[in-house]
Short mmCIF file of C-alpha atoms and ligand atoms in Angstrom, two decimals:
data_model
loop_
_atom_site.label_atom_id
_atom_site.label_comp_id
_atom_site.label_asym_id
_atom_site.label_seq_id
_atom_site.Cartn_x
_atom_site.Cartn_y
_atom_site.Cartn_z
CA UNK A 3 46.07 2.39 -85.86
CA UNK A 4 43.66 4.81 -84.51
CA UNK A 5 42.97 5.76 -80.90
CA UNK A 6 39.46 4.83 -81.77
CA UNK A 7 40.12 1.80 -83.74
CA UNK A 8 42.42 0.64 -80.93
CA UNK A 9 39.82 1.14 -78.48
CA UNK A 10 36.70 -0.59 -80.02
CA UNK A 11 39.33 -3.37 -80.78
CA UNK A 12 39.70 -3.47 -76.83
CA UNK A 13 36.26 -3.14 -75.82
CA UNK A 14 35.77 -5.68 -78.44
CA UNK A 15 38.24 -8.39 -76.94
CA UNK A 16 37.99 -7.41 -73.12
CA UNK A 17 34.66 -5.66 -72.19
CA UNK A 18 31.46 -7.33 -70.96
CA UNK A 19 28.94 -6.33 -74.07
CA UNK A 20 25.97 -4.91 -71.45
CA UNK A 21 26.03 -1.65 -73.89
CA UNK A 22 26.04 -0.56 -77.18
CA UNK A 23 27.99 2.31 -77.50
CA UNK A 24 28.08 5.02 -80.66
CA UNK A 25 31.73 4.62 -81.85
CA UNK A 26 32.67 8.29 -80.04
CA UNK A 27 35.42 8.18 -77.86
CA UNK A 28 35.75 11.00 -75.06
CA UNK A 29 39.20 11.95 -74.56
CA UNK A 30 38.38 15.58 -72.96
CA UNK A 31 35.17 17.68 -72.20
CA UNK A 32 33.84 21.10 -71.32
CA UNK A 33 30.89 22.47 -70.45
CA UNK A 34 28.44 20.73 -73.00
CA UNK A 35 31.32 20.50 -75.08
CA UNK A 36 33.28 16.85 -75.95
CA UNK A 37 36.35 15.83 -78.51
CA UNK A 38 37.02 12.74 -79.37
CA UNK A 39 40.67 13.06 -79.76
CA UNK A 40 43.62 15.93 -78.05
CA UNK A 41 43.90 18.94 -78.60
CA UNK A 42 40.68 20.32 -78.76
CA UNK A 43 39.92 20.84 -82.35
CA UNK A 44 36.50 21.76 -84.24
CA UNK A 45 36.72 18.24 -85.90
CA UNK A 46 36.29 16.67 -83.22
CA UNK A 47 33.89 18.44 -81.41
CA UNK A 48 30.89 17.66 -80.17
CA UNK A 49 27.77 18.35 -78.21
CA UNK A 50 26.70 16.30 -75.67
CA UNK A 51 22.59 16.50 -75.74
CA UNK A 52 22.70 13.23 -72.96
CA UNK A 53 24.75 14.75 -69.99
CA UNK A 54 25.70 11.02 -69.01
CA UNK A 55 21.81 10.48 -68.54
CA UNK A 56 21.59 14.01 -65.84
CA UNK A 57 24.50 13.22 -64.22
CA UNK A 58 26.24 16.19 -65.75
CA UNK A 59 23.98 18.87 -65.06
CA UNK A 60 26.62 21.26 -64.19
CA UNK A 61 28.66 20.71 -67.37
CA UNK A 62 32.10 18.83 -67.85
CA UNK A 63 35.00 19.65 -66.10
CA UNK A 64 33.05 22.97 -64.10
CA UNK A 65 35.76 24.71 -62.71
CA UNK A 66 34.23 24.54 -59.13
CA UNK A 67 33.75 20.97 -58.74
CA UNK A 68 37.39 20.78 -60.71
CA UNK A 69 38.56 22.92 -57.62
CA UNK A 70 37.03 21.18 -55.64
CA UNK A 71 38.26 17.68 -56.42
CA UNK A 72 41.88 18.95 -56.43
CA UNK A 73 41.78 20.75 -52.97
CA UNK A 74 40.21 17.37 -51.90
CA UNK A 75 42.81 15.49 -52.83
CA UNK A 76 45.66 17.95 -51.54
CA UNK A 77 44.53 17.00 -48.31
CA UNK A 78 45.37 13.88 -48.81
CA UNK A 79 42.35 12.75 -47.94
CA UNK A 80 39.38 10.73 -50.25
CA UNK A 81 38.02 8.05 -48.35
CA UNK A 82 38.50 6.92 -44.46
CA UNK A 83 36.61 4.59 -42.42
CA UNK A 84 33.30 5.61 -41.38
CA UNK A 85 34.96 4.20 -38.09
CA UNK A 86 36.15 8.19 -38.61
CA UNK A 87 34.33 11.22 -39.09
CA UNK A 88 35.22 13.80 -41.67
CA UNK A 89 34.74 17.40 -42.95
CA UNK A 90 32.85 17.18 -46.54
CA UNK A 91 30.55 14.33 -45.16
CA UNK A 92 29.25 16.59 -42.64
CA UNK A 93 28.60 19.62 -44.55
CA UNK A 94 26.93 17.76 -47.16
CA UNK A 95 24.32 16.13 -45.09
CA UNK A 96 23.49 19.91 -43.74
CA UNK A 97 22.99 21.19 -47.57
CA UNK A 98 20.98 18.03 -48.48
CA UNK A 99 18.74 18.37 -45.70
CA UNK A 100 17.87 22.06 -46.21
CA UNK A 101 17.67 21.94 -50.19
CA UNK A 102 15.39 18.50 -49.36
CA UNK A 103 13.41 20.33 -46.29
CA UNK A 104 14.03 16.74 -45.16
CA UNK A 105 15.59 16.22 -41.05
CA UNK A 106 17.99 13.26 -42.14
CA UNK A 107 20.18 12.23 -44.72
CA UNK A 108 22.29 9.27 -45.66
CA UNK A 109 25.05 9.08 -48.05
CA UNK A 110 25.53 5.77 -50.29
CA UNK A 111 27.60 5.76 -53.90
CA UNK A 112 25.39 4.72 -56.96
CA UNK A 113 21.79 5.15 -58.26
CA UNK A 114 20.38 1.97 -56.98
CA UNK A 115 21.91 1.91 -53.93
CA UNK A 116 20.15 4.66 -52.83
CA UNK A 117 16.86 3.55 -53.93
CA UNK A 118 17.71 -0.46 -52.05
CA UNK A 119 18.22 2.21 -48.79
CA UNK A 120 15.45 3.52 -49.34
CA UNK A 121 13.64 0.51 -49.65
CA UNK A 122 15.35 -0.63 -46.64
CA UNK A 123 14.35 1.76 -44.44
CA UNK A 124 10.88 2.30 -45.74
CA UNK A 125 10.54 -1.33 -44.33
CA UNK A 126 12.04 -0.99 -41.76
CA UNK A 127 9.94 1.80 -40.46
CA UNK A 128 6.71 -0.24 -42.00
CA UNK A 129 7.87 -3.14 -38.97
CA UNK A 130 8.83 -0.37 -36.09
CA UNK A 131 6.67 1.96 -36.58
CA UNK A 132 3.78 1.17 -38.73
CA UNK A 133 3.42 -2.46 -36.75
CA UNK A 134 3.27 -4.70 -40.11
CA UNK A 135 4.15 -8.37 -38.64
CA UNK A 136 7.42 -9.17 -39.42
CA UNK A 137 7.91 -10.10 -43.14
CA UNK A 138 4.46 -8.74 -45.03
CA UNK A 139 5.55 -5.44 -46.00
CA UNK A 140 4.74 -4.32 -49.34
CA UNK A 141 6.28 -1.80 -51.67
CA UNK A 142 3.90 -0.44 -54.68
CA UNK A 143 5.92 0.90 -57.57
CA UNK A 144 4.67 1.70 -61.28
CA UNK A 145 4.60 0.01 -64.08
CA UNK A 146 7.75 1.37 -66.83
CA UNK A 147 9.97 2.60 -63.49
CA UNK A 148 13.41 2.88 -64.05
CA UNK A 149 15.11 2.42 -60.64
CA UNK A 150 18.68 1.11 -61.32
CA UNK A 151 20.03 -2.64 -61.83
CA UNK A 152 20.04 -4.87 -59.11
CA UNK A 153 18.21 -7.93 -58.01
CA UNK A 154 15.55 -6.16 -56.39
CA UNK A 155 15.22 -3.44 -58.49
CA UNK A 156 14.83 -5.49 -61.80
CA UNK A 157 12.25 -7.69 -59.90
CA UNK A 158 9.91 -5.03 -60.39
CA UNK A 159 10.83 -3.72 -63.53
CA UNK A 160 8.01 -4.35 -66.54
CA UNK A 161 11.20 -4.60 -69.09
CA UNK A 162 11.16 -8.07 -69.52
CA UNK A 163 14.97 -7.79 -70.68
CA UNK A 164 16.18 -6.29 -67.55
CA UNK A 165 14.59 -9.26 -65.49
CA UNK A 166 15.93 -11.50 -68.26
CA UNK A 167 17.75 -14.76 -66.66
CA UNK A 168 18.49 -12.62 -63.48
CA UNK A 169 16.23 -14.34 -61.08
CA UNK A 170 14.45 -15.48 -58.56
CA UNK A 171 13.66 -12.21 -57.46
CA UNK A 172 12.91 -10.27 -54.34
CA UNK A 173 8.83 -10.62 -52.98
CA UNK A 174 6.99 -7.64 -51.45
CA UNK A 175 6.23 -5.61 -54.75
CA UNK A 176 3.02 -4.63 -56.23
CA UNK A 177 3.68 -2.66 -59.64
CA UNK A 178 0.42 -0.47 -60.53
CA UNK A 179 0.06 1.66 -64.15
CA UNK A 180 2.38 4.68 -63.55
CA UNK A 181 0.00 7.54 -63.34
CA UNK A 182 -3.63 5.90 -61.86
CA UNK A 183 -4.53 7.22 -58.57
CA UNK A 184 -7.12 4.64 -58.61
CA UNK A 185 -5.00 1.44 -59.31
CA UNK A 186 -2.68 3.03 -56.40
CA UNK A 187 -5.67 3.54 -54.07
CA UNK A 188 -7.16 -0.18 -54.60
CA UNK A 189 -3.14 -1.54 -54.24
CA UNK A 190 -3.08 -0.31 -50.93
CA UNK A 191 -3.41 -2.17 -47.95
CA UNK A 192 -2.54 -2.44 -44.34
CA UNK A 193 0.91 -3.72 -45.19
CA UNK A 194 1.88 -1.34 -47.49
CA UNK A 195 4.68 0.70 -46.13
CA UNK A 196 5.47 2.77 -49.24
CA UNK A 197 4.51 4.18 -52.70
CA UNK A 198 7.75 4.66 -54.82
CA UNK A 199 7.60 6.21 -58.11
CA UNK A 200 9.63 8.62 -60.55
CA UNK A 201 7.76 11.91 -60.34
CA UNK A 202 7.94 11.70 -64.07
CA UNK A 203 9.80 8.63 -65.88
CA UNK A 204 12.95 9.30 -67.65
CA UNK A 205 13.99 6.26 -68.85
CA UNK A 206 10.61 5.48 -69.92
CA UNK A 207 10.75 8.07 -72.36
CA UNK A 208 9.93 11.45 -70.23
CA UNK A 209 6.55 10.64 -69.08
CA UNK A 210 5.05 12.76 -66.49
CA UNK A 211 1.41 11.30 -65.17
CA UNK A 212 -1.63 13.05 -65.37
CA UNK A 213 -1.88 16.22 -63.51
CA UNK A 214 -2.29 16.23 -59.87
CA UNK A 215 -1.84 12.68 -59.81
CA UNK A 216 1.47 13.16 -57.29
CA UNK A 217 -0.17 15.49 -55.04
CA UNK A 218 -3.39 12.80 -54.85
CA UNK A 219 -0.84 10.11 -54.46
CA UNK A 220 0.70 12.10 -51.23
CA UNK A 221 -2.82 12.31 -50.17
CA UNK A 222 -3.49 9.31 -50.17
CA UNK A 223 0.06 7.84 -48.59
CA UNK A 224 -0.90 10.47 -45.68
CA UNK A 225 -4.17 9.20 -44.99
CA UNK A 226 -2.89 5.41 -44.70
CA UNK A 227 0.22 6.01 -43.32
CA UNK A 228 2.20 5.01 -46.42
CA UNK A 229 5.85 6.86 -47.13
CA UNK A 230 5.37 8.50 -50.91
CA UNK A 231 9.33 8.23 -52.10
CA UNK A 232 10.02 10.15 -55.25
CA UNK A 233 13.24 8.75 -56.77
CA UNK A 234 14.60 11.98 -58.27
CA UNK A 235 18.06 10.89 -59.49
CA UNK A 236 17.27 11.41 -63.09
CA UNK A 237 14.59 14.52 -62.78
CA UNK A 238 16.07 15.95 -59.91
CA UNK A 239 18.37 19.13 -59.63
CA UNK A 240 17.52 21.36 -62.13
CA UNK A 241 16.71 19.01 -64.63
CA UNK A 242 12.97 20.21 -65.19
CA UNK A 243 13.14 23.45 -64.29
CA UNK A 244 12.15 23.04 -60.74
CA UNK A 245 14.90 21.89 -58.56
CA UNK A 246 13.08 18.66 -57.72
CA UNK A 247 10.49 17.55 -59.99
CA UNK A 248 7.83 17.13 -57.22
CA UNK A 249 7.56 21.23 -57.03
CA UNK A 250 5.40 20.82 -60.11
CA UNK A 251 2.53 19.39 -58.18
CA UNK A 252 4.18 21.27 -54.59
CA UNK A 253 4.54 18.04 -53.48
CA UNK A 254 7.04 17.54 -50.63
CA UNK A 255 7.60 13.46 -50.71
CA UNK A 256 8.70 11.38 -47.43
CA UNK A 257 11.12 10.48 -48.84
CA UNK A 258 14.03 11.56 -52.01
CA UNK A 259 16.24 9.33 -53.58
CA UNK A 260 18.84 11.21 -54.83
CA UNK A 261 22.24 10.38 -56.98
CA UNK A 262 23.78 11.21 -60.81
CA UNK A 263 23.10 15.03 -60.97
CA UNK A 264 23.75 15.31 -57.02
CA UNK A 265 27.67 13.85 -57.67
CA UNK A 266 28.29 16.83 -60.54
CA UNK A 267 30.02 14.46 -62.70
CA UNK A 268 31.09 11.66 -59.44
CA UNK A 269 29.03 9.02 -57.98
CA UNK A 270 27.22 9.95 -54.86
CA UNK A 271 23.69 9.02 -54.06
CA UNK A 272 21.59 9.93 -50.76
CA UNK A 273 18.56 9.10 -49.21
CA UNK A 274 16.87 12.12 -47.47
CA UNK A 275 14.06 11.72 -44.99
CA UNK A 276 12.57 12.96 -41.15
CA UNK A 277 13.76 11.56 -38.46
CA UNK A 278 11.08 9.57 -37.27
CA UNK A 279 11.61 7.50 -40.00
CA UNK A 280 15.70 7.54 -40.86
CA UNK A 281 15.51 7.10 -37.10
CA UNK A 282 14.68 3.43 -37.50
CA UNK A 283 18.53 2.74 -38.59
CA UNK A 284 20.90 1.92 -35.54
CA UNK A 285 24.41 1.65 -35.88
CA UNK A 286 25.56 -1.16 -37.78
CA UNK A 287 21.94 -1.89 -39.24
CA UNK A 288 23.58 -0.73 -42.94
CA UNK A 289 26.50 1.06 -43.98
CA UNK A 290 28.70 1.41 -47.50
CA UNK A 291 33.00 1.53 -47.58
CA UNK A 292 32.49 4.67 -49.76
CA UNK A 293 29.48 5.83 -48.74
CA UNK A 294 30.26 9.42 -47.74
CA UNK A 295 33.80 9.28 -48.45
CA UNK A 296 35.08 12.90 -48.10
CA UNK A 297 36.43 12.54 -51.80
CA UNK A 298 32.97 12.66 -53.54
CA UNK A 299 31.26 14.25 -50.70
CA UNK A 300 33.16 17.52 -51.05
CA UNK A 301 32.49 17.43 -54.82
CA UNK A 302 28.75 16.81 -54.33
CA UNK A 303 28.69 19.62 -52.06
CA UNK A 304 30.37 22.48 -54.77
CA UNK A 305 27.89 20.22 -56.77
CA UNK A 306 24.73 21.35 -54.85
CA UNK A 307 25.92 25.23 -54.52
CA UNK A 308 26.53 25.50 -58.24
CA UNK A 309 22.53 24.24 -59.14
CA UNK A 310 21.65 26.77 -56.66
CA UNK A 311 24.01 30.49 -57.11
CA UNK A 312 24.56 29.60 -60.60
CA UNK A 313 20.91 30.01 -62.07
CA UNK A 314 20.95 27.06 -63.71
CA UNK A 315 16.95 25.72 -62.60
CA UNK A 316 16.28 29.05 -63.89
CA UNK A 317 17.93 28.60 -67.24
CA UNK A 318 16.96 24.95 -67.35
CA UNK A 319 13.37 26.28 -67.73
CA UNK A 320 13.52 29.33 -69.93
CA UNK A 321 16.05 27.28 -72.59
CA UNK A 322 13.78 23.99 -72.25
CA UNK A 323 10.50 26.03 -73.35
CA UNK A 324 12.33 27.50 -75.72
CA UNK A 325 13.63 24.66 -77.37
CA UNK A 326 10.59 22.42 -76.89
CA UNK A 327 8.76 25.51 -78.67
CA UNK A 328 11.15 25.10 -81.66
CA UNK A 329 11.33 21.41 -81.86
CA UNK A 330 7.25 21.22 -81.79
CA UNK A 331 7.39 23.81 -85.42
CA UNK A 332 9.42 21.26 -87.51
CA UNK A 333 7.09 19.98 -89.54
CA UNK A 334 8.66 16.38 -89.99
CA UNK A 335 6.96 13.30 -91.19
CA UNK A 336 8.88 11.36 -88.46
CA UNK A 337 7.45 12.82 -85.29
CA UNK A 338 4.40 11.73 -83.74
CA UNK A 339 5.36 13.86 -80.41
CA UNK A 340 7.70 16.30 -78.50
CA UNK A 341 7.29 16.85 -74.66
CA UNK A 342 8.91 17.56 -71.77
CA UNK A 343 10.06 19.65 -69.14
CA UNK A 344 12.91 21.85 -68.90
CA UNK A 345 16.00 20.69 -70.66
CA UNK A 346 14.10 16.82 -70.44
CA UNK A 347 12.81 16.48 -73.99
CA UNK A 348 11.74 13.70 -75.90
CA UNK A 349 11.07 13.65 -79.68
CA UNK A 350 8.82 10.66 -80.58
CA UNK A 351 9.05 9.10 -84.05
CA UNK A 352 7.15 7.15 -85.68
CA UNK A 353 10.45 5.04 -86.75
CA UNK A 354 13.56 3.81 -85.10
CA UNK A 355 15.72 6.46 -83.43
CA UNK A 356 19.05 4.83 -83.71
CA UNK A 357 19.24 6.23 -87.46
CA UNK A 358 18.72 9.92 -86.10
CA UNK A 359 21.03 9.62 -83.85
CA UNK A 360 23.45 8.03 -85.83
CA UNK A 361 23.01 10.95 -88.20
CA UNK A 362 23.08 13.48 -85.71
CA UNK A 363 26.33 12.34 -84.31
CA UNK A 364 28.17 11.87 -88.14
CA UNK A 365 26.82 14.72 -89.77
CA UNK A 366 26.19 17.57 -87.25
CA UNK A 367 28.13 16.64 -84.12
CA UNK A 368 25.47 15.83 -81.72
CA UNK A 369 25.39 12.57 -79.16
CA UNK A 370 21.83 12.10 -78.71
CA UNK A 371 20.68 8.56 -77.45
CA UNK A 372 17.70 6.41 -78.43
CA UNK A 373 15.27 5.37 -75.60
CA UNK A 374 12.74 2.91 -76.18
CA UNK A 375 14.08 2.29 -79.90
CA UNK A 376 11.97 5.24 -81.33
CA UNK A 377 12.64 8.05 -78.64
CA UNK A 378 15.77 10.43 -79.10
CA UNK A 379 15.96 11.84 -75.67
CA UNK A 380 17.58 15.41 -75.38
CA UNK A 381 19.27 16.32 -71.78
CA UNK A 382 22.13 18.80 -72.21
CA UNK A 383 23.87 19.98 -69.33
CA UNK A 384 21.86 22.86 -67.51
CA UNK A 385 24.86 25.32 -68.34
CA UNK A 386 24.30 25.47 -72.18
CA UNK A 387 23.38 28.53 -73.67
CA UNK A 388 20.98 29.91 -76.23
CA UNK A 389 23.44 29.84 -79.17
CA UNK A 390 24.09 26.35 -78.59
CA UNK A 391 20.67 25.41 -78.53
CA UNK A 392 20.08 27.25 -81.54
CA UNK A 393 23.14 25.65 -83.29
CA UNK A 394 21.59 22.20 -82.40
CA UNK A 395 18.04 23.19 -83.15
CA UNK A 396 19.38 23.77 -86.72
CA UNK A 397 21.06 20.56 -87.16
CA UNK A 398 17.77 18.89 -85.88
CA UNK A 399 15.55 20.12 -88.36
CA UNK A 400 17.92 19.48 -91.11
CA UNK A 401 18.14 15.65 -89.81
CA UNK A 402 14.13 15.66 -89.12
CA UNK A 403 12.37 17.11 -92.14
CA UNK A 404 15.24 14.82 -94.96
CA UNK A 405 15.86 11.66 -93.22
C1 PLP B 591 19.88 6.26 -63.33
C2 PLP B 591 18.72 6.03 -62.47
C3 PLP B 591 18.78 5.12 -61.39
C4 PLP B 591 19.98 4.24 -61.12
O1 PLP B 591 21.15 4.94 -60.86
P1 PLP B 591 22.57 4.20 -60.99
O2 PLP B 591 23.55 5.20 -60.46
O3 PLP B 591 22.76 3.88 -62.44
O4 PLP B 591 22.50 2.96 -60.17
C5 PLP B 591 17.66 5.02 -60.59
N1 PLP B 591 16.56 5.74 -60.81
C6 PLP B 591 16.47 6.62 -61.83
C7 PLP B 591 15.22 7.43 -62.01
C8 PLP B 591 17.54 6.78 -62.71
O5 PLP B 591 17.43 7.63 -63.74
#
């Protein structure tokens, strides 16, 4: 029986079904580079165009954060109490600050625990500072966010399959059309504590809002007192060429949410902020077990470094244009649009996706994923190079123009 066979056999008998996974199995990885079995063979290679959704914007298996992990683990130390200080902890919140401009950081685990912190302290400072009476405070988010899984969160999704059997559901949300100053402007009131939004929506299909609308939305937070939080995990870090995706509009939000990229290929989120309002947490007010465990924390810090010495914003830019330049000559019947920034491009069809992709991955050795059932979304890690682009470019006109 086949190592593949065997495993969709497992996934098959054991695994919650909450995904539908191509039938590729990862056994190792480098660089943008997977094989789905040993030994490293051109058979079984392939290129991974989805970088595990930006969370492997420094490649597989970089040899710094590989380094990095091991020496980490020599010490014998991954995670203490928080009872305890340690090393990699510290020197992370320093880099996260500067890179962030932001006074404070904290350090959680996952996606959408940063973004409940966030949350939680946006409300918090909305009671202590701001003076809402206890229990109004109001949130506004957009409409077709993608902020991560749990109760909360789904509450104010618009996918009606995320929210799906999952409630009742947490109150103090307004969702507005992602994009309208206007709608954000009339949502506001004296309760509001914060705007949260993607600076531009990944999972939504890369949608960035008109132009200047995050710099009027900062404006506007400013001038009511409002915290603008730009959840960054996905477009953050190098992603679109800037190394957060509120430089487009020189926007400097209250508040980042920050996670998948920010771990280089671990889970580490943060939550970066001034003190006056990070200030509003007291000891014991939250906290996480792993939540800047000294394990991840020294990876995430290699992590940071790397996006920063290694040009990789800078490459992110020049090899998105260039690629978004190629993709937008193929003349294909299929595509109704191709956008993007930096290596965050989406290829619109005027079909279902999953068949592309399928093809993609059989035929030329490319994992792309569907979004939105007619999107293929293309995120490579920030390390790959021109002649890999071009490689890919090829096999996506040959899939695009015959389908
Ligand atoms: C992935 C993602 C999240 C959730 O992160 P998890 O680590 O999966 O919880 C939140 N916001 C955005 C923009 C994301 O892309």
């Amino acid at each position: 029986m086949s190592e593949l066979k065997r495993v969709l056999d497992l996934m098959d008998s054991y695994s919650a079904k909450n995904y539908s996974p191509l039938p590729v199995n990862i056994v190792e990885a480098q660089g943008c580079w997977v094989w789905t079995e040993p030994g490293r063979k051109d058979d079984h290679k392939y290129l991974d165009c989805l970088s595990a959704y930006g969370a492997l914007n420094q490649g597989y298996n970089h040899p710094r954060i590989a380094n990095a992990a091991i020496k980490q683990i020599e010490t014998g130390v991954t995670v203490t109490s928080r009872a305890f200080l340690n090393t990699p902890m510290a020197d992370l919140c320093k880099i996260l600050s500067e890179v962030t401009e932001k006074e404070k950081v904290l350090l959680m685990n996952t996606g959408a625990e940063a973004v409940e912190s966030a949350i939680k302290i946006a409300r918090k400072w909305g009671y202590k500072k701001k003076g809402i009476p206890e229990g109004k405070a109001k949130v506004i988010v957009s409409a077709n966010n993608f902020h991560g899984r749990t109760i909360s969160i789904v509450g104010f999704s618009t996918e009606d399959q995320y929210k799906d059997g999952f409630g009742p559901f947490t109150p103090g949300f307004e969702i507005i059309p992602f994009g309208d100053i206007e709608a954000l402007e009339n949502a506001i009131d004296e309760n509001t504590c914060a705007f949260m939004t993607e600076p531009a929506q990944g999972e939504a299909g890369i949608i960035f809002p008109p132009e200047g609308f995050l710099k009027k939305a900062k404006e506007l937070c400013e001038k009511n007192s409002i915290l603008l939080i730009a959840d960054e995990i996905q477009s953050g870090f190098g992603r679109t060429g800037k190394l957060f995706c509120s430089q487009w509009e020189n926007v400097i939000p209250d508040m980042y949410v920050l996670a998948k990229a920010l771990g280089g290929g671990y889970p580490l989120s943060a939550v970066t902020c001034d003190e006056e309002v990070m200030g509003v947490l007291n000891p014991g007010d939250h906290g996480s077990t792993f939540g800047g465990n000294p394990f991840c924390s020294a990876i995430a810090l290699e992590a940071v470094k790397i996006v920063l010495d290694e040009d990789l914003i800078e490459n992110s830019r020049k090899m998105g244009e260039y690629m978004l330049e190629e993709l937008r000559k193929i003349d294909s019947p299929y595509i109704t649009d191709v956008r993007g920034r930096g290596l965050w491009i989406a290829i619109e069809l005027n079909t279902s996706a999953r068949p592309f992709c399928e093809k993609l991955q059989e035929e030329h050795h490319i994992l792309c994923k569907e979004t939105h059932n007619n999107i293929i979304r293309i995120a490579p890690p920030l390390t790959i190079t021109k002649e890999e682009i071009d490689w890919a470019l090829e096999a996506f006109r040959t899939v695009l123009l015959k389908s």
